[in-house]
C-alpha atoms as a PDB file:
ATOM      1  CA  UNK A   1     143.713  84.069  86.049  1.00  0.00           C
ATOM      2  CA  UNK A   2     147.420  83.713  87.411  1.00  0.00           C
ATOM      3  CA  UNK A   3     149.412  80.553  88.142  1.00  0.00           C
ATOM      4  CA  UNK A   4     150.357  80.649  91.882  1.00  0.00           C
ATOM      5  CA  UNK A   5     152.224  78.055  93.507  1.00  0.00           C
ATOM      6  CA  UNK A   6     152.044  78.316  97.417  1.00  0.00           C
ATOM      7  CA  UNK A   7     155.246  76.848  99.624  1.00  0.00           C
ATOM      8  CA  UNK A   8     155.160  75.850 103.183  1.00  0.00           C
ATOM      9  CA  UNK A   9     158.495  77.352 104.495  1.00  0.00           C
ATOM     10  CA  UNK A  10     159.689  76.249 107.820  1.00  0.00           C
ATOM     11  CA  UNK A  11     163.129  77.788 109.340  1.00  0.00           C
ATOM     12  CA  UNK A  12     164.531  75.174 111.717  1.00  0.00           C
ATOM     13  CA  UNK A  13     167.814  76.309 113.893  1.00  0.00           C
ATOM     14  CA  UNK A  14     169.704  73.342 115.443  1.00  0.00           C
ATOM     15  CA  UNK A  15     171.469  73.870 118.702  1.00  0.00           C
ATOM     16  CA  UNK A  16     174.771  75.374 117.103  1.00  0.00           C
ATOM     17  CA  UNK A  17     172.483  78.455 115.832  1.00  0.00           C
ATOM     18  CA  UNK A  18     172.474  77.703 112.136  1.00  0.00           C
ATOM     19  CA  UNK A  19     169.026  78.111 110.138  1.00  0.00           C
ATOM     20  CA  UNK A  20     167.715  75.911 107.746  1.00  0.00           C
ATOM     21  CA  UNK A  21     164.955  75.931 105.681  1.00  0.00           C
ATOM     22  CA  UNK A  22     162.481  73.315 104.753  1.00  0.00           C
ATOM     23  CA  UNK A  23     160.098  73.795 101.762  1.00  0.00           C
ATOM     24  CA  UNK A  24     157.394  71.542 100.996  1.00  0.00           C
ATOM     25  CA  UNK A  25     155.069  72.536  98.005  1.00  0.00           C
ATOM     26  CA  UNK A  26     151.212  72.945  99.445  1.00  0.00           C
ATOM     27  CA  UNK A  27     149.019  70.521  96.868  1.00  0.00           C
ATOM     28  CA  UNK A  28     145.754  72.889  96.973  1.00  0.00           C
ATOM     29  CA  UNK A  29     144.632  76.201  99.558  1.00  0.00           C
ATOM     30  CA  UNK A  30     141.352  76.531 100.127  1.00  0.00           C
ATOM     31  CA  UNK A  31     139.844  80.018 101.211  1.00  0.00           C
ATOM     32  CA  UNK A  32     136.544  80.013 102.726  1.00  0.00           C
ATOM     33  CA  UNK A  33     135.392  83.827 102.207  1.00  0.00           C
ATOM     34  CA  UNK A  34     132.109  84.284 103.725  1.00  0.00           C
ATOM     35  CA  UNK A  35     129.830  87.546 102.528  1.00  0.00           C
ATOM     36  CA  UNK A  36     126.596  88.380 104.422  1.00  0.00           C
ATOM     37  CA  UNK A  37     123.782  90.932 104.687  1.00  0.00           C
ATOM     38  CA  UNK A  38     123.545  92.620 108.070  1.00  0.00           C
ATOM     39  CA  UNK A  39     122.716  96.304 107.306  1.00  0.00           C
ATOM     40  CA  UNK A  40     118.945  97.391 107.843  1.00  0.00           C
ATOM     41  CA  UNK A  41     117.659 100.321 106.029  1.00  0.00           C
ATOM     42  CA  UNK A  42     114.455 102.701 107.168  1.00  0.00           C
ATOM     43  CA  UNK A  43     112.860 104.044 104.807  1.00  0.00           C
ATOM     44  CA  UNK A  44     109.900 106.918 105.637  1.00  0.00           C
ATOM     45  CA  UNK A  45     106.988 107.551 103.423  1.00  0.00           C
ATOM     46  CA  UNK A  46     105.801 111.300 103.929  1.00  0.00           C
ATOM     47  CA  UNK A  47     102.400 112.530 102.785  1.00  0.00           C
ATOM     48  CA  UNK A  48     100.140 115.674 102.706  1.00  0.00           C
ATOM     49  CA  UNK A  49      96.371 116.290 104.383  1.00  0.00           C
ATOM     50  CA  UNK A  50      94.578 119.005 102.670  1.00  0.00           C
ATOM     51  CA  UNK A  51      91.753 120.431 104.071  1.00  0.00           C
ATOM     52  CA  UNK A  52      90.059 122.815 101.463  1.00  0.00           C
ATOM     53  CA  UNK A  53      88.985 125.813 102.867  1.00  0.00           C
ATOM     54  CA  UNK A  54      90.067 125.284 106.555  1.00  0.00           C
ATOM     55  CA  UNK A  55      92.696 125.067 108.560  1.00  0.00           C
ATOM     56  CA  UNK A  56      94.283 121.918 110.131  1.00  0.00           C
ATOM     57  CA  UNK A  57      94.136 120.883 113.615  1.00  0.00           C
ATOM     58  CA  UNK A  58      97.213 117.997 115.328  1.00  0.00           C
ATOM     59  CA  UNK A  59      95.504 114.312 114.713  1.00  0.00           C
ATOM     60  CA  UNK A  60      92.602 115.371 112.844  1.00  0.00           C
ATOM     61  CA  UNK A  61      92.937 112.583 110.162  1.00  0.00           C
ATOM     62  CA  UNK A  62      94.110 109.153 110.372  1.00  0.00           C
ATOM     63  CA  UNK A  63      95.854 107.488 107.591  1.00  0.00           C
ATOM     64  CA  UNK A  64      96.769 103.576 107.131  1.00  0.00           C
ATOM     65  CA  UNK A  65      99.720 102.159 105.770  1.00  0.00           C
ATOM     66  CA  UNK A  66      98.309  98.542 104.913  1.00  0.00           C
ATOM     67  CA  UNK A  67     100.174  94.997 103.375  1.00  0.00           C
ATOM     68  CA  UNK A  68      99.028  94.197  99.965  1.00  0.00           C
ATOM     69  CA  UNK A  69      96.191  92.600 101.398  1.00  0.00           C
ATOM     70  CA  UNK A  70      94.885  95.585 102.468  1.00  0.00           C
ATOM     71  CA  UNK A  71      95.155  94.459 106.049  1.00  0.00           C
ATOM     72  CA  UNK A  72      96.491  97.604 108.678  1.00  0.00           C
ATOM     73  CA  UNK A  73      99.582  97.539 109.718  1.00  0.00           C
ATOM     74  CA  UNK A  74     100.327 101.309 110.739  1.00  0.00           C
ATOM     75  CA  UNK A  75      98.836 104.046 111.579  1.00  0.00           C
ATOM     76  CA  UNK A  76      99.545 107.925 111.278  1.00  0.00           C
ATOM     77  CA  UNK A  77      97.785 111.195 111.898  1.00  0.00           C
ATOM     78  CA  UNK A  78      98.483 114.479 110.713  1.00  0.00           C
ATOM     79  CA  UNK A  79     100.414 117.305 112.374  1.00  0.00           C
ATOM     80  CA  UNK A  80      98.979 121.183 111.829  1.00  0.00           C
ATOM     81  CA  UNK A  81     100.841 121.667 108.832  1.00  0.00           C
ATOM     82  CA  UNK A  82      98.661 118.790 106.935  1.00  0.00           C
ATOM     83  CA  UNK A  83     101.866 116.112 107.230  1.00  0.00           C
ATOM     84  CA  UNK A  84     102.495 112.552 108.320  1.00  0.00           C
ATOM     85  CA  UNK A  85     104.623 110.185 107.486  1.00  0.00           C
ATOM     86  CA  UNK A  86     105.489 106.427 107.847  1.00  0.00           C
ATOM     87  CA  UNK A  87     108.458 104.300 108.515  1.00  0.00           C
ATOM     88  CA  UNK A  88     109.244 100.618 106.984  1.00  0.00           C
ATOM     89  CA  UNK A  89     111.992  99.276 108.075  1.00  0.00           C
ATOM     90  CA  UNK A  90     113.890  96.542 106.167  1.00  0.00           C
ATOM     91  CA  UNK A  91     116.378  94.433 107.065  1.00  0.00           C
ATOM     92  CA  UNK A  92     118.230  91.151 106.064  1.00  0.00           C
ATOM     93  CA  UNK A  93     114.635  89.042 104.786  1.00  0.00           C
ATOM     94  CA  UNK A  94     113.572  92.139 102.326  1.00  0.00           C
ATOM     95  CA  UNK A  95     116.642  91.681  99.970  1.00  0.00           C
ATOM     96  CA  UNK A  96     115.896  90.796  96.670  1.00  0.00           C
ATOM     97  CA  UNK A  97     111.969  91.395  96.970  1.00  0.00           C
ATOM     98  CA  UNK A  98     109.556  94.421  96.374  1.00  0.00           C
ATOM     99  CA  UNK A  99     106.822  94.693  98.924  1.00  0.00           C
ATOM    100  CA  UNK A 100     104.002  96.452  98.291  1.00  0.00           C
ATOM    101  CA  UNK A 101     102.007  98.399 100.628  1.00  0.00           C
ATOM    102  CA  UNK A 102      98.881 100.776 100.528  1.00  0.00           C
ATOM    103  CA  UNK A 103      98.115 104.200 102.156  1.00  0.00           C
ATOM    104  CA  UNK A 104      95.087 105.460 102.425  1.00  0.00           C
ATOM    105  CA  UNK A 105      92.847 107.714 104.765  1.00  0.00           C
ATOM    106  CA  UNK A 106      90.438 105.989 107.777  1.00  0.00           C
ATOM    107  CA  UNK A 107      86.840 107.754 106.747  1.00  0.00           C
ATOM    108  CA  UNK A 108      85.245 108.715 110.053  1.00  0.00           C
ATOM    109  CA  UNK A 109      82.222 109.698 109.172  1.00  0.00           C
ATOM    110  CA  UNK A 110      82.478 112.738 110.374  1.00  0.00           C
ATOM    111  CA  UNK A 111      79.059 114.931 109.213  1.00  0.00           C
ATOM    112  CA  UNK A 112      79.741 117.226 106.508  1.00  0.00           C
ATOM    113  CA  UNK A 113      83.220 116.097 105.511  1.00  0.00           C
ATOM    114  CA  UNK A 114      83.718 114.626 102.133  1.00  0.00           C
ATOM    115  CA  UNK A 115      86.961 112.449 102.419  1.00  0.00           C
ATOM    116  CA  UNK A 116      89.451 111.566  99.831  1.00  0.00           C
ATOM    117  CA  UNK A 117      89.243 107.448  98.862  1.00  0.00           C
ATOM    118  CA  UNK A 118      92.269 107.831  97.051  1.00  0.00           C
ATOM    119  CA  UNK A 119      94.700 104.386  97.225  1.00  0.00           C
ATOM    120  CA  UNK A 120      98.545 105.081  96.782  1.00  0.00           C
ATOM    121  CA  UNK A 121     100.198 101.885  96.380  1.00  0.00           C
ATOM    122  CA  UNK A 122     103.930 101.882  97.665  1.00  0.00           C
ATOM    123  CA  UNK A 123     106.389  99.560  96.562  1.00  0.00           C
ATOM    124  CA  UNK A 124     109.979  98.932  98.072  1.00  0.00           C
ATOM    125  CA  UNK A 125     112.501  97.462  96.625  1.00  0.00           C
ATOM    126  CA  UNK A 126     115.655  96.092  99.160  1.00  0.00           C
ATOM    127  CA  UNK A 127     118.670  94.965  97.088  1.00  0.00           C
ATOM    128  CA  UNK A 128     122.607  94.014  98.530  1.00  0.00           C
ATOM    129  CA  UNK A 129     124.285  97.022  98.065  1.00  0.00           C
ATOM    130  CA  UNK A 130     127.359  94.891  97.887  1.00  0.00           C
ATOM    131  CA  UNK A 131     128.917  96.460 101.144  1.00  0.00           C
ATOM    132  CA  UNK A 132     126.679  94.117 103.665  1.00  0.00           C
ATOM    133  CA  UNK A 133     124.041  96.932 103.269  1.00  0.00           C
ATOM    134  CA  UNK A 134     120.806  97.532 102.080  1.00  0.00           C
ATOM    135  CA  UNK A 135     119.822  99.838  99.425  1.00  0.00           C
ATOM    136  CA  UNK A 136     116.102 100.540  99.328  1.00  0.00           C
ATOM    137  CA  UNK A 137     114.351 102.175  96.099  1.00  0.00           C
ATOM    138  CA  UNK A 138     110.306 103.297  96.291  1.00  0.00           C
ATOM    139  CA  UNK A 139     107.916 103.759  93.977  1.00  0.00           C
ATOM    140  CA  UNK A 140     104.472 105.729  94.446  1.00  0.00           C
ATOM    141  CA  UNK A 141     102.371 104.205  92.012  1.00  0.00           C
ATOM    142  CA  UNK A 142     104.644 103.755  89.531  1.00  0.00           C
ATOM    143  CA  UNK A 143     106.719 106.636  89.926  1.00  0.00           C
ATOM    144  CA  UNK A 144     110.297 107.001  91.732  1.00  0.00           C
ATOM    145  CA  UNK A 145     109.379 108.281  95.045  1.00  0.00           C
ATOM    146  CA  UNK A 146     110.894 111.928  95.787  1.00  0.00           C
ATOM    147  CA  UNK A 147     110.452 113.255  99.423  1.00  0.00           C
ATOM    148  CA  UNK A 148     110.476 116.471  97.723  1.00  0.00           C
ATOM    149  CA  UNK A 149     107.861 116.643  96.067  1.00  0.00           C
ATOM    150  CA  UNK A 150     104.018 116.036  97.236  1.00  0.00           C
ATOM    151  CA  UNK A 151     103.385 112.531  95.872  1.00  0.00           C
ATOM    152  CA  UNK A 152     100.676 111.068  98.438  1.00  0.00           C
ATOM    153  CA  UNK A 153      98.113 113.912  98.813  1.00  0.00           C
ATOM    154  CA  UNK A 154      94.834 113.422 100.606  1.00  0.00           C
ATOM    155  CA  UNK A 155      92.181 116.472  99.915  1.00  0.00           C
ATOM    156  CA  UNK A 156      89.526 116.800 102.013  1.00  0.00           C
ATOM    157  CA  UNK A 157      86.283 119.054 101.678  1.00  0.00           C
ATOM    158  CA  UNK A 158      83.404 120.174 103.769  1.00  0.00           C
ATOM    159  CA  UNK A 159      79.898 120.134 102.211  1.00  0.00           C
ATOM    160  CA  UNK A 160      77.536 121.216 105.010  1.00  0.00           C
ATOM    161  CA  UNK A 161      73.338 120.921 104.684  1.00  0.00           C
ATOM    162  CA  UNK A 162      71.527 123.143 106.627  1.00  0.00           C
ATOM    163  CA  UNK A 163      68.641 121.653 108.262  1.00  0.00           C
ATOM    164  CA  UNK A 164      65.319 122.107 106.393  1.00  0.00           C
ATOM    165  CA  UNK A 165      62.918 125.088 107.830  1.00  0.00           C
ATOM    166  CA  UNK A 166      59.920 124.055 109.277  1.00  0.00           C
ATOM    167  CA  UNK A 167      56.762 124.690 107.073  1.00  0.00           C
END
């Protein structure tokens, strides 16, 4: 901690041209710094539909990202190559607290498919990044979420029954 005395210094010229000085000491300065969040940060959960033993079609599944209530708040479908994904966007209100959220697959009852009741449970973290910005960490049940690597997989199977012969 340093010892700094501030001085008011006022030049005054009279009409003759000369320059004087005044200097009064300044009893106390007060600086107001202000700091405050206003970055937002996206972050987007990707996942993986397997189908065993048959290829994918565009929005054949549907998937729900859901509040730790369990209660819907997005949905996503999957593409031909098995993905989807979801975004959660954070801003300002998210900093200091983990949210948790769910994914899972919407059953549709479709005959002969056997599908996956698997519940990920997805936590983000928002903390000040100490710039005015977020910084965001996820967890997939537990584990440090890495878009690299398939961490929310959904399999998928198809167990058909033919029809019984009459006798």
């Amino acid at each position: 901690v340093a010892d700094i005395t501030y001085k008011d210094v006022k030049k005054i010229s009279d009409d003759a041209g000369n320059i004087t000085e005044e200097v009064t000491d300044v009893a106390a300065v007060v600086f107001n710094n202000t700091y405050k969040i206003t970055g937002e940060a996206d972050v987007i959960i990707e996942g993986l539909k397997i189908f065993e033993k048959y290829s994918l079609k565009d929005n054949k599944f549907t998937f729900i990202l859901s509040d730790h209530r369990m209660e819907s708040l997005k949905i996503a479908q999957n593409d031909e190559n098995g993905r989807f994904s979801f975004s959660i966007h954070c801003d300002p209100s998210f900093v200091g607290k983990t949210t948790t959220y769910y994914v899972t697959e919407r059953n549709e009852n479709k005959q002969g498919i056997i599908y996956d009741e698997t519940i990920y449970k997805i936590e983000v973290t928002a903390e000040d990044n100490n710039r005015g910005g977020i910084a965001v960490s996820v967890t997939v049940n537990g584990e440090a979420y890495d878009p690299d690597k398939e961490q929310i997989v959904f399999k998928n199977y198809f167990h058909f029954e033919p029809p019984e012969k009459p006798k």
